[in-house]
Coordinates of C-alpha atoms in Angstrom, one line a residue:
M1 CA 0.0 0.0 0.0
W2 CA 2.8 2.4 0.9
S3 CA 4.6 1.6 -2.3
R4 CA 1.4 2.5 -4.3
I5 CA 1.0 5.8 -2.5
K6 CA 4.6 6.6 -3.0
Y7 CA 4.4 5.8 -6.7
L8 CA 1.3 8.0 -7.1
L9 CA 2.8 11.0 -5.3
L10 CA 6.4 10.9 -6.4
G11 CA 6.3 8.9 -9.6
P12 CA 8.1 5.7 -10.6
P13 CA 11.8 5.2 -9.6
L14 CA 14.3 6.4 -12.2
P15 CA 17.5 4.4 -13.1
T16 CA 20.8 6.1 -12.4
Q17 CA 21.5 6.2 -16.2
Q18 CA 18.8 8.8 -16.5
L19 CA 20.7 11.2 -14.1
E20 CA 22.1 13.1 -17.1
H21 CA 18.6 13.5 -18.6
K22 CA 17.3 14.9 -15.3
R23 CA 19.7 17.9 -15.4
L24 CA 18.3 21.4 -15.8
N25 CA 18.7 23.6 -18.8
K26 CA 19.3 27.3 -18.3
I27 CA 15.5 28.2 -18.5
R28 CA 14.5 25.7 -15.9
A29 CA 17.6 26.4 -13.8
L30 CA 16.8 30.1 -13.6
A31 CA 13.4 29.2 -12.4
A32 CA 14.7 26.7 -9.8
F33 CA 17.6 28.7 -8.4
S34 CA 16.5 32.4 -8.7
P35 CA 13.1 32.9 -6.9
D36 CA 14.8 33.8 -3.6
A37 CA 17.2 36.2 -5.3
L38 CA 14.5 37.9 -7.5
S39 CA 11.8 38.0 -4.8
S40 CA 14.2 39.5 -2.2
I41 CA 13.5 43.0 -3.6
A42 CA 10.1 42.8 -1.9
Y43 CA 11.5 42.9 1.6
A44 CA 14.8 44.6 0.7
N45 CA 13.0 47.7 -0.7
Q46 CA 10.7 47.6 2.3
E47 CA 13.6 47.6 4.7
I48 CA 15.3 50.5 3.0
Y49 CA 12.0 52.5 3.0
L50 CA 11.3 51.8 6.6
G51 CA 14.9 52.6 7.6
L52 CA 14.9 56.0 5.8
V53 CA 11.3 57.2 6.2
V54 CA 12.0 58.1 9.9
A55 CA 14.3 60.8 8.6
G56 CA 11.6 62.3 6.3
S57 CA 12.4 63.6 2.8
A58 CA 16.1 64.0 3.6
G59 CA 16.3 60.3 4.5
L60 CA 14.2 59.1 1.6
S61 CA 16.4 61.0 -0.8
M62 CA 19.2 58.6 0.2
S63 CA 17.2 55.6 -1.2
L64 CA 18.7 55.6 -4.7
P65 CA 22.3 56.2 -3.6
I66 CA 22.0 53.3 -1.1
G67 CA 20.3 51.2 -3.8
L68 CA 23.2 51.9 -6.2
A69 CA 25.7 51.0 -3.5
I70 CA 23.9 47.7 -2.9
T71 CA 23.7 47.0 -6.6
S72 CA 27.5 47.6 -6.9
L73 CA 28.0 45.1 -4.1
L74 CA 25.6 42.7 -6.0
V75 CA 27.8 43.0 -9.1
L76 CA 30.9 42.3 -7.0
V77 CA 29.3 39.2 -5.3
A78 CA 28.0 38.0 -8.7
L79 CA 31.5 38.3 -10.2
S80 CA 32.9 36.4 -7.2
Y81 CA 30.5 33.5 -7.6
F82 CA 31.0 33.5 -11.3
Q83 CA 34.7 32.9 -10.7
T84 CA 33.8 30.3 -8.0
I85 CA 31.6 28.4 -10.4
H86 CA 34.5 28.0 -12.9
G87 CA 37.0 27.4 -10.2
Y88 CA 34.9 24.8 -8.3
P89 CA 32.5 23.3 -10.7
S90 CA 31.6 20.4 -8.4
G91 CA 29.4 22.8 -6.3
G92 CA 29.5 23.8 -2.7
G93 CA 29.9 27.5 -3.1
S94 CA 31.1 29.3 0.1
Y95 CA 31.9 26.1 2.0
V96 CA 34.2 24.6 -0.7
V97 CA 35.9 27.9 -1.3
A98 CA 36.5 28.7 2.4
R99 CA 37.6 25.2 3.3
K100 CA 40.1 24.8 0.5
N101 CA 41.6 28.3 0.8
L102 CA 41.1 29.2 4.5
G103 CA 41.0 25.9 6.3
T104 CA 38.5 23.4 7.7
L105 CA 37.2 25.7 10.5
P106 CA 36.4 28.7 8.3
G107 CA 34.9 26.3 5.8
L108 CA 32.6 24.8 8.4
I109 CA 31.6 28.2 9.7
A110 CA 30.6 29.1 6.1
A111 CA 28.7 25.8 5.9
A112 CA 26.8 26.5 9.1
A113 CA 26.0 30.0 8.0
L114 CA 24.7 28.7 4.7
I115 CA 22.5 26.1 6.4
M116 CA 21.0 28.8 8.6
D117 CA 20.5 31.0 5.5
Y118 CA 18.8 28.2 3.6
L119 CA 16.5 27.2 6.5
L120 CA 15.4 30.8 7.1
T121 CA 15.0 31.4 3.4
A122 CA 12.5 28.6 3.2
A123 CA 10.6 29.8 6.3
V124 CA 10.7 33.5 5.6
S125 CA 9.7 33.1 1.9
L126 CA 6.7 30.9 2.7
T127 CA 5.5 33.0 5.6
A128 CA 5.9 36.2 3.6
G129 CA 3.9 34.7 0.7
V130 CA 1.2 33.6 3.1
E131 CA 1.1 37.0 4.7
A132 CA 0.6 38.5 1.3
I133 CA -2.4 36.3 0.8
A134 CA -3.7 37.0 4.2
S135 CA -3.4 40.7 3.7
A136 CA -5.8 40.4 0.8
F137 CA -8.1 38.0 2.6
S138 CA -8.1 38.9 6.3
A139 CA -10.1 35.7 7.2
L140 CA -7.0 33.7 6.5
W141 CA -4.8 35.6 8.9
S142 CA -5.4 33.2 11.8
Y143 CA -4.5 30.2 9.6
R144 CA -1.0 31.5 8.5
V145 CA 0.9 28.6 10.1
I146 CA -1.4 26.0 8.6
I147 CA -1.3 27.5 5.1
S148 CA 2.5 27.9 5.3
L149 CA 2.8 24.2 6.2
V150 CA 0.6 23.2 3.4
L151 CA 2.7 25.2 0.9
L152 CA 5.8 23.7 2.4
A153 CA 4.4 20.2 1.9
V154 CA 3.6 20.9 -1.7
I155 CA 7.0 22.3 -2.5
T156 CA 8.6 19.3 -0.7
L157 CA 6.5 16.9 -2.8
L158 CA 7.5 18.7 -6.0
N159 CA 11.2 18.5 -5.2
L160 CA 10.9 14.8 -4.2
R161 CA 9.5 14.2 -7.7
G162 CA 12.7 15.4 -9.3
L163 CA 14.6 18.3 -10.8
R164 CA 12.8 18.7 -14.1
E165 CA 9.3 18.7 -12.5
T166 CA 10.4 21.3 -10.0
G167 CA 12.0 23.6 -12.6
T168 CA 9.0 23.3 -14.9
L169 CA 6.4 24.2 -12.2
M170 CA 8.5 26.8 -10.5
A171 CA 9.0 28.5 -13.9
V172 CA 5.3 29.7 -13.9
P173 CA 5.5 32.2 -11.0
V174 CA 9.1 33.2 -11.8
Y175 CA 8.4 34.2 -15.3
L176 CA 5.0 35.6 -14.5
F177 CA 6.8 37.9 -12.0
L178 CA 9.4 38.9 -14.6
F179 CA 7.0 39.4 -17.5
T180 CA 4.7 41.6 -15.4
Y181 CA 7.2 43.6 -13.2
L182 CA 9.7 44.5 -15.8
P183 CA 7.1 46.0 -18.2
M184 CA 5.6 47.9 -15.2
L185 CA 9.1 49.4 -14.5
A186 CA 9.5 50.3 -18.1
Y187 CA 6.1 52.0 -18.1
G188 CA 7.1 53.8 -14.9
V189 CA 10.2 55.3 -16.7
V190 CA 7.9 56.5 -19.6
R191 CA 5.6 58.1 -17.1
L192 CA 8.5 59.7 -15.3
L193 CA 9.7 61.2 -18.6
I194 CA 6.3 62.5 -19.4
D195 CA 5.1 63.7 -16.0
G196 CA 8.4 64.7 -14.5
P197 CA 9.7 63.8 -11.0
G198 CA 7.6 64.2 -7.8
S199 CA 8.5 66.1 -4.7
L200 CA 9.6 64.2 -1.7
A201 CA 9.5 67.3 0.4
A202 CA 5.8 67.6 -0.2
A203 CA 4.9 63.9 0.1
A204 CA 7.2 62.6 2.8
P205 CA 6.0 62.5 6.5
P206 CA 7.8 64.8 9.0
A207 CA 11.2 63.5 10.1
T208 CA 11.5 62.0 13.6
Q209 CA 15.2 61.3 13.4
P210 CA 18.1 63.1 11.7
V211 CA 20.1 61.6 8.8
T212 CA 23.2 60.1 10.5
T213 CA 26.0 57.8 9.3
F214 CA 24.7 55.0 11.5
L215 CA 21.2 55.4 10.1
V216 CA 22.6 55.2 6.5
L217 CA 24.8 52.2 7.4
R218 CA 22.0 50.4 9.1
T219 CA 19.7 50.9 6.2
F220 CA 22.4 49.8 3.8
A221 CA 22.9 46.6 5.8
A222 CA 19.1 46.0 6.0
G223 CA 18.8 46.5 2.2
C224 CA 21.5 44.1 1.6
T225 CA 19.0 41.3 2.1
A226 CA 18.5 41.8 -1.6
L227 CA 21.6 39.7 -2.0
T228 CA 20.0 36.6 -0.6
G229 CA 19.8 33.7 -2.9
I230 CA 22.8 34.6 -5.1
E231 CA 24.8 31.7 -3.6
A232 CA 22.3 29.1 -4.8
I233 CA 23.6 28.7 -8.4
S234 CA 27.2 28.2 -7.3
N235 CA 26.0 25.4 -4.9
G236 CA 23.9 23.8 -7.6
V237 CA 26.3 23.6 -10.5
P238 CA 26.0 19.8 -10.8
A239 CA 22.3 20.2 -11.5
F240 CA 22.9 21.9 -14.8
Q241 CA 23.2 20.3 -18.2
P242 CA 26.7 19.9 -19.6
P243 CA 28.8 22.0 -19.8
E244 CA 27.8 22.6 -16.2
A245 CA 30.1 25.4 -15.3
K246 CA 29.4 27.4 -18.5
N247 CA 25.7 27.1 -18.2
A248 CA 25.7 27.9 -14.5
G249 CA 27.9 31.0 -15.1
R250 CA 25.6 32.3 -17.8
T251 CA 22.5 31.7 -15.6
L252 CA 24.1 33.5 -12.7
M253 CA 24.9 36.6 -14.9
V254 CA 21.3 36.7 -16.2
M255 CA 20.0 36.4 -12.6
A256 CA 22.3 39.2 -11.4
L257 CA 21.3 41.4 -14.3
L258 CA 17.6 40.9 -13.5
M259 CA 18.1 41.5 -9.8
A260 CA 19.9 44.8 -10.6
L261 CA 17.2 45.9 -13.0
L262 CA 14.4 45.1 -10.6
F263 CA 16.1 46.6 -7.5
V264 CA 17.5 49.8 -9.0
G265 CA 14.4 50.3 -11.2
S266 CA 11.9 50.0 -8.3
I267 CA 14.0 52.1 -5.9
G268 CA 14.7 54.7 -8.5
L269 CA 11.0 55.1 -9.5
T270 CA 10.0 55.1 -5.8
Q271 CA 12.3 58.0 -5.0
T272 CA 12.0 60.1 -8.2
M273 CA 8.2 59.8 -8.2
A274 CA 8.0 60.5 -4.5
V275 CA 6.0 57.4 -3.7
I276 CA 5.0 57.0 0.0
S277 CA 3.3 53.9 1.3
G278 CA 0.4 53.8 3.7
P279 CA 0.5 52.3 7.2
E280 CA -0.7 48.8 6.0
E281 CA 0.9 48.8 2.6
T282 CA 4.4 47.8 1.3
I283 CA 6.4 50.3 -0.7
L284 CA 6.2 48.1 -3.8
S285 CA 2.4 47.9 -3.5
A286 CA 2.3 51.7 -3.3
L287 CA 4.5 52.0 -6.4
S288 CA 2.3 49.6 -8.4
R289 CA -0.8 51.4 -7.3
R290 CA 0.7 54.7 -8.4
L291 CA 1.5 53.4 -11.8
L292 CA -1.4 51.1 -12.5
G293 CA -4.2 52.2 -10.3
N294 CA -6.4 49.7 -8.5
G295 CA -7.5 47.7 -11.5
P296 CA -6.7 44.2 -12.8
A297 CA -3.1 45.1 -13.7
Y298 CA -2.4 46.0 -10.1
L299 CA -3.9 42.8 -8.9
V300 CA -1.8 40.8 -11.3
I301 CA 1.4 42.5 -10.0
Q302 CA 0.5 41.7 -6.4
I303 CA -0.4 38.1 -7.2
S304 CA 2.8 37.5 -9.1
T305 CA 4.8 39.0 -6.2
M306 CA 3.0 36.8 -3.7
L307 CA 3.6 33.7 -5.9
I308 CA 7.3 34.3 -6.4
L309 CA 7.7 34.9 -2.6
A310 CA 6.0 31.5 -2.0
V311 CA 8.2 29.6 -4.4
A312 CA 11.3 31.4 -3.3
A313 CA 11.5 28.7 -0.7
N314 CA 12.4 26.4 -3.6
T315 CA 15.9 28.0 -3.7
S316 CA 16.6 26.3 -0.4
F317 CA 15.4 22.9 -1.7
A318 CA 17.6 23.4 -4.8
G319 CA 20.7 24.3 -2.8
L320 CA 20.7 23.0 0.8
P321 CA 20.3 19.2 0.0
R322 CA 23.4 19.5 -2.3
L323 CA 25.4 21.3 0.3
M324 CA 24.5 18.7 2.9
A325 CA 25.5 16.0 0.5
I326 CA 28.9 17.6 0.1
L327 CA 29.3 17.9 3.9
G328 CA 28.2 14.3 4.2
T329 CA 30.8 13.2 1.6
D330 CA 33.4 15.0 3.7
G331 CA 32.2 13.3 6.9
F332 CA 30.7 16.3 8.6
L333 CA 27.1 15.3 8.3
P334 CA 25.4 11.9 8.2
R335 CA 26.3 10.0 5.1
Q336 CA 22.7 9.2 4.4
L337 CA 22.4 12.7 3.1
T338 CA 24.7 11.8 0.1
N339 CA 22.3 9.2 -1.2
L340 CA 20.2 9.9 -4.3
G341 CA 16.6 8.9 -3.8
A342 CA 14.3 7.0 -6.2
R343 CA 13.8 10.1 -8.3
L344 CA 17.5 11.0 -8.6
V345 CA 17.3 13.8 -5.9
F346 CA 18.8 14.0 -2.5
A347 CA 15.6 12.9 -0.9
N348 CA 16.9 12.7 2.7
G349 CA 18.2 16.3 2.6
I350 CA 14.9 17.5 1.1
V351 CA 12.9 15.8 3.9
L352 CA 15.2 17.1 6.6
L353 CA 15.0 20.7 5.2
S354 CA 11.2 20.4 5.1
I355 CA 11.0 19.3 8.8
A356 CA 13.4 22.0 10.0
A357 CA 11.6 24.8 8.0
G358 CA 8.2 23.5 9.3
T359 CA 9.6 23.7 12.8
L360 CA 10.7 27.3 12.4
I361 CA 7.3 28.2 11.0
V362 CA 5.5 26.7 13.9
V363 CA 7.8 28.0 16.6
F364 CA 7.7 31.6 15.3
G365 CA 3.9 31.4 14.6
G366 CA 4.3 32.1 10.9
N367 CA 5.5 35.6 11.6
T368 CA 7.9 36.9 9.0
H369 CA 8.9 39.9 11.0
A370 CA 10.0 37.6 13.9
L371 CA 12.1 35.5 11.5
I372 CA 13.8 38.4 9.6
P373 CA 16.4 39.4 12.3
L374 CA 17.7 35.8 12.1
F375 CA 18.0 36.0 8.4
A376 CA 20.8 38.2 7.2
V377 CA 23.7 37.1 9.5
G378 CA 24.2 33.7 7.8
V379 CA 24.0 35.3 4.3
F380 CA 26.7 37.8 4.8
L381 CA 29.0 35.6 6.9
A382 CA 29.0 32.9 4.2
V383 CA 29.5 35.5 1.4
T384 CA 32.3 37.2 3.3
L385 CA 34.2 34.0 4.0
S386 CA 33.7 32.9 0.3
Q387 CA 35.2 36.2 -1.0
V388 CA 38.1 36.1 1.4
G389 CA 38.7 32.5 0.3
M390 CA 38.8 33.7 -3.3
V391 CA 41.3 36.4 -2.5
V392 CA 43.6 33.6 -1.1
H393 CA 42.8 31.5 -4.2
W394 CA 44.0 34.2 -6.6
W395 CA 47.0 35.0 -4.5
R396 CA 48.1 31.3 -4.6
E397 CA 47.3 30.9 -8.3
R398 CA 49.0 34.2 -9.4
G399 CA 47.7 33.8 -12.9
H400 CA 47.1 36.5 -15.4
G401 CA 45.4 39.5 -13.8
W402 CA 45.3 37.8 -10.4
W403 CA 45.7 41.1 -8.5
Y404 CA 42.7 42.5 -10.3
K405 CA 40.5 39.5 -9.5
A406 CA 41.7 39.5 -5.9
G407 CA 41.0 43.2 -5.6
I408 CA 37.4 42.6 -6.7
N409 CA 36.9 39.9 -4.2
G410 CA 38.7 41.9 -1.5
V411 CA 36.4 44.9 -1.9
G412 CA 33.4 42.7 -1.9
A413 CA 34.6 40.9 1.2
L414 CA 35.1 44.2 3.0
A415 CA 31.7 45.5 2.0
T416 CA 29.9 42.4 3.1
A417 CA 31.9 42.3 6.3
V418 CA 30.8 45.8 7.2
A419 CA 27.2 44.8 6.4
L420 CA 27.6 41.7 8.6
I421 CA 28.9 43.8 11.6
V422 CA 26.2 46.4 11.3
I423 CA 23.4 43.8 11.0
G424 CA 24.9 41.8 13.9
I425 CA 24.9 44.9 16.2
S426 CA 21.7 46.5 15.1
K427 CA 19.6 43.3 15.0
F428 CA 21.3 41.4 17.9
I429 CA 18.6 41.9 20.5
A430 CA 15.8 41.5 18.0
G431 CA 16.9 37.9 17.3
A432 CA 20.2 37.8 15.5
W433 CA 21.8 36.4 18.6
I434 CA 20.0 33.1 17.9
T435 CA 21.8 32.7 14.6
I436 CA 25.1 33.9 16.1
L437 CA 24.7 31.2 18.8
L438 CA 23.5 28.4 16.5
I439 CA 26.4 28.7 14.0
P440 CA 29.2 27.7 16.5
I441 CA 26.9 24.9 17.8
L442 CA 26.5 23.6 14.3
V443 CA 30.3 23.7 13.8
M444 CA 30.8 21.7 17.0
V445 CA 28.2 19.1 15.7
F446 CA 30.1 18.9 12.4
F447 CA 33.4 18.1 14.2
R448 CA 31.7 15.6 16.5
I449 CA 30.1 13.7 13.5
R450 CA 33.5 13.5 11.8
A451 CA 35.2 12.3 15.0
H452 CA 32.6 9.6 15.2
Y453 CA 33.2 8.5 11.6
Q454 CA 37.0 8.5 12.3
E455 CA 36.5 6.4 15.4
V456 CA 34.3 3.9 13.5
A457 CA 36.9 3.6 10.7
Q458 CA 39.7 3.0 13.2
Q459 CA 37.7 0.3 15.0
L460 CA 36.8 -1.4 11.7
S461 CA 40.2 -1.2 10.2
L462 CA 41.8 -4.4 8.9
E463 CA 45.3 -3.1 9.9
G464 CA 47.2 -5.7 11.9
L465 CA 44.7 -8.4 11.1
S466 CA 45.7 -11.5 9.1
P467 CA 43.3 -13.6 7.0
G468 CA 42.1 -16.6 9.1
D469 CA 42.8 -15.0 12.5
S470 CA 40.6 -15.8 15.4
P471 CA 38.4 -18.6 14.0
F472 CA 34.9 -18.5 15.5
P473 CA 34.1 -21.4 17.9
H474 CA 31.2 -23.8 17.3
P475 CA 28.1 -21.7 18.1
R476 CA 25.8 -22.1 21.0
L477 CA 22.2 -21.3 20.1
V478 CA 19.4 -20.0 22.3
V479 CA 15.9 -19.8 20.9
P480 CA 13.3 -17.6 22.8
V481 CA 9.9 -19.2 22.1
P482 CA 6.4 -17.8 22.8
G483 CA 4.9 -21.2 22.7
I484 CA 4.6 -23.9 19.9
H485 CA 3.6 -23.0 16.4
R486 CA 4.9 -23.5 12.8
G487 CA 7.2 -20.5 13.0
V488 CA 8.8 -21.8 16.1
L489 CA 9.3 -25.3 14.6
E490 CA 11.0 -23.8 11.6
A491 CA 13.3 -21.7 13.8
I492 CA 14.2 -24.8 15.8
A493 CA 14.9 -26.8 12.6
Y494 CA 17.1 -24.0 11.3
A495 CA 19.0 -23.8 14.6
R496 CA 19.6 -27.5 14.7
S497 CA 20.9 -27.4 11.1
I498 CA 23.9 -25.2 12.1
S499 CA 24.6 -26.4 15.7
D500 CA 24.1 -29.4 18.0
D501 CA 24.0 -27.1 21.0
V502 CA 20.5 -25.6 20.9
T503 CA 18.4 -24.5 23.9
A504 CA 14.9 -23.1 23.8
V505 CA 13.7 -20.6 26.4
Y506 CA 10.1 -19.9 27.4
I507 CA 9.3 -16.9 29.6
E508 CA 6.3 -17.7 31.9
L509 CA 4.3 -14.5 32.2
Q510 CA 1.2 -16.1 33.8
P511 CA 1.7 -18.9 36.4
G512 CA 0.8 -22.3 35.0
T513 CA 1.4 -21.6 31.3
G514 CA 4.9 -23.1 31.4
R515 CA 3.5 -26.6 32.3
Y516 CA 1.2 -26.6 29.2
V517 CA 4.1 -25.4 26.9
Q518 CA 6.4 -28.1 28.4
E519 CA 3.9 -30.9 27.6
R520 CA 3.4 -29.8 24.0
W521 CA 7.2 -29.3 23.7
M522 CA 8.0 -32.8 24.6
R523 CA 5.7 -34.0 21.8
W524 CA 7.1 -31.8 19.0
C525 CA 10.7 -31.2 20.0
P526 CA 11.8 -33.8 22.5
D527 CA 15.5 -33.6 21.5
V528 CA 15.8 -29.9 22.3
P529 CA 15.9 -28.8 25.9
L530 CA 13.4 -26.2 27.0
V531 CA 14.1 -23.9 29.9
I532 CA 11.1 -22.2 31.5
L533 CA 11.8 -18.9 33.3
N534 CA 9.4 -17.3 35.7
S535 CA 8.8 -13.6 35.2
P536 CA 7.1 -12.1 38.3
Y537 CA 7.0 -8.6 36.8
R538 CA 5.7 -9.9 33.4
S539 CA 8.8 -8.8 31.4
V540 CA 10.1 -10.9 28.6
V541 CA 13.3 -9.0 27.8
G542 CA 14.8 -8.8 31.4
P543 CA 14.6 -12.5 32.3
L544 CA 16.0 -13.5 28.9
L545 CA 19.0 -11.2 29.2
D546 CA 19.7 -12.5 32.7
F547 CA 19.5 -16.0 31.5
L548 CA 21.9 -15.3 28.6
D549 CA 24.4 -13.6 30.9
E550 CA 24.3 -16.5 33.4
T551 CA 24.7 -19.3 30.9
D552 CA 27.5 -17.4 29.1
R553 CA 29.3 -17.0 32.4
Q554 CA 28.9 -20.6 33.3
R555 CA 29.9 -22.0 30.0
N556 CA 32.9 -19.7 29.6
D557 CA 33.7 -21.1 26.1
G558 CA 35.1 -18.0 24.4
Q559 CA 31.8 -16.8 23.0
L560 CA 28.4 -15.5 23.7
A561 CA 25.4 -17.5 22.8
T562 CA 23.8 -16.8 19.4
V563 CA 20.1 -15.9 19.7
V564 CA 17.8 -17.3 17.1
L565 CA 14.5 -15.3 16.9
P566 CA 11.4 -16.9 15.4
E567 CA 9.1 -14.3 14.1
F568 CA 6.0 -14.5 12.0
V569 CA 5.4 -11.7 9.4
P570 CA 1.8 -10.6 8.8
A571 CA 0.4 -10.5 5.3
R572 CA -0.8 -6.9 5.7
W573 CA 1.1 -3.9 7.2
W574 CA -1.7 -3.1 9.6
H575 CA -1.9 -6.6 10.9
A576 CA 1.4 -5.8 12.7
L577 CA -0.5 -3.4 14.9
L578 CA -2.5 -6.3 16.3
H579 CA 0.6 -8.1 17.7
S580 CA 3.0 -7.5 20.5
Q581 CA 6.3 -7.3 18.5
T582 CA 8.1 -9.1 21.2
A583 CA 10.8 -10.3 18.7
W584 CA 11.5 -6.7 17.7
L585 CA 11.9 -5.7 21.4
I586 CA 14.3 -8.6 22.1
R587 CA 16.3 -7.7 18.9
V588 CA 16.7 -4.1 19.9
A589 CA 17.7 -4.9 23.4
L590 CA 20.4 -7.3 22.2
L591 CA 21.6 -5.2 19.4
Y592 CA 22.3 -2.1 21.5
R593 CA 23.6 -3.9 24.5
R594 CA 27.3 -3.5 25.1
R595 CA 29.5 -6.5 24.5
R596 CA 30.2 -8.8 27.5
W597 CA 33.6 -10.4 28.4
G598 CA 35.1 -9.1 25.2
F599 CA 32.7 -11.0 22.9
Q600 CA 29.8 -10.0 20.8
R601 CA 26.4 -11.7 20.5
A602 CA 25.1 -12.7 17.1
I603 CA 21.3 -12.4 16.3
I604 CA 19.6 -14.5 13.7
D605 CA 16.1 -13.8 12.5
V606 CA 14.0 -16.7 11.1
P607 CA 10.8 -15.2 9.6
Y608 CA 7.6 -17.1 8.9
H609 CA 5.4 -15.3 6.4
L610 CA 1.7 -15.6 6.9
R611 CA -0.3 -16.0 3.7
R612 CA -3.4 -14.0 4.6

């Protein structure tokens, strides 16, 4: 039944040979990797506006200069990642660059920052999209968490189905947003040329704060959230069709160009047309209303903005599972995260991301404003470490024009580091402290996981062991039995086929049942001794473990007894709910019990499958 449901929801399994055919072309890749980057103008513009409106018209007049500075930083970061893509085509982005050029610790700090960034991208994008819906339909406001979780489940399902399905479906809101918003900006330029600029002095509210250097820096840092998502393509290079690096680089440049056009165009029009938003309206909504009125065109713009915010979470699903797979390959995360699922995607990473993002949505009550302060620290920490790593890379390579390339990365690293410091200070109390605390905790987890894998490898190593060493003695077998039935007889027959030293054990939970079992046992298995153990506290596992320990101590033959577990397997999955699962409890107790007297206990399952 589960297999049929899985087949219906996810589609049939795909052979590994089709992996090349599941790669993304540039059109689908732009849709899969860019929603976060393109939609970030929605909250970046809003943060800039809210940061400057307190200074009145003098503050709002700084919007375009700050926007141009952020766009310059965007160009620097895009150039940095363009070089990263060609220098490190296997993917990994900031983590790979920082680890190879700065060392393991900086690399893991970058990885932890990226993980926080991706998790918060998914949560923030979904909650922001739902808040956009709830703003239009106030009755939905109380159900923001539920709607966010439903959207999260849908995006998770789409990603579990595979790359091409995700890229195709995500293309609809991405290209709807581009094909509506870019013409609106072009129309705004025409209107500006015809009508002339507006007056901020007349439209802006009175200033409550002066324009200060700190105000400008804080607004610049808050507006730098427009850079979120630019990392995704460098992480997802292996998802592109060959030649991977070339296609990824071109897609990155197109995405950066679109981001710059959307960001500068919207901020420029907002300032020059003196657009001011109302108390319950975003600045982008106010701009759209000024240009298009309240008609259908305005509604289309708002719907496309809402949709791209909702699917921006897909950037995390496109990037984070691949990053976790790289960390798993390096031994810093569980190796299960490196496994490709039935649909040729990193299914374990996708499910883990979905659970973590859902937890954030529930814990923070679907409130975007509460999540935003946690958001930017990871972004700028990862970008800064990546660019510093690229400076070291160019210095080591010393190829043609290395100083020029290193200079670009150095300026970008300095700018993002300043933004990181300002955000960390200004947003610390509001919630940035959580991210600042979690990043070193994640790094410690990375090191502990690697230490575990190293310990396991050392203990399993064949070094110093010769073939044929330590032959295993003739086994002693103990068969726990619940009574007499066909499954028990098959287990006894199997045990006798591999050893002459077989003992059956029955745990008497109710007084008197042992005598009945003994009588039947003598009829069916007279040659196999049956030990009946009384259990006054009605436990099966405890008395069995005590019996095994005592007989192992008495026999002292250089081994622990092998336990043969008879177990019948129901014909239907739900039938298992009607049985006690005693064999499973015994197996778990034995499997995770520490070895005794330097020896290990083997466990053999003998299943008996029921037909109906």
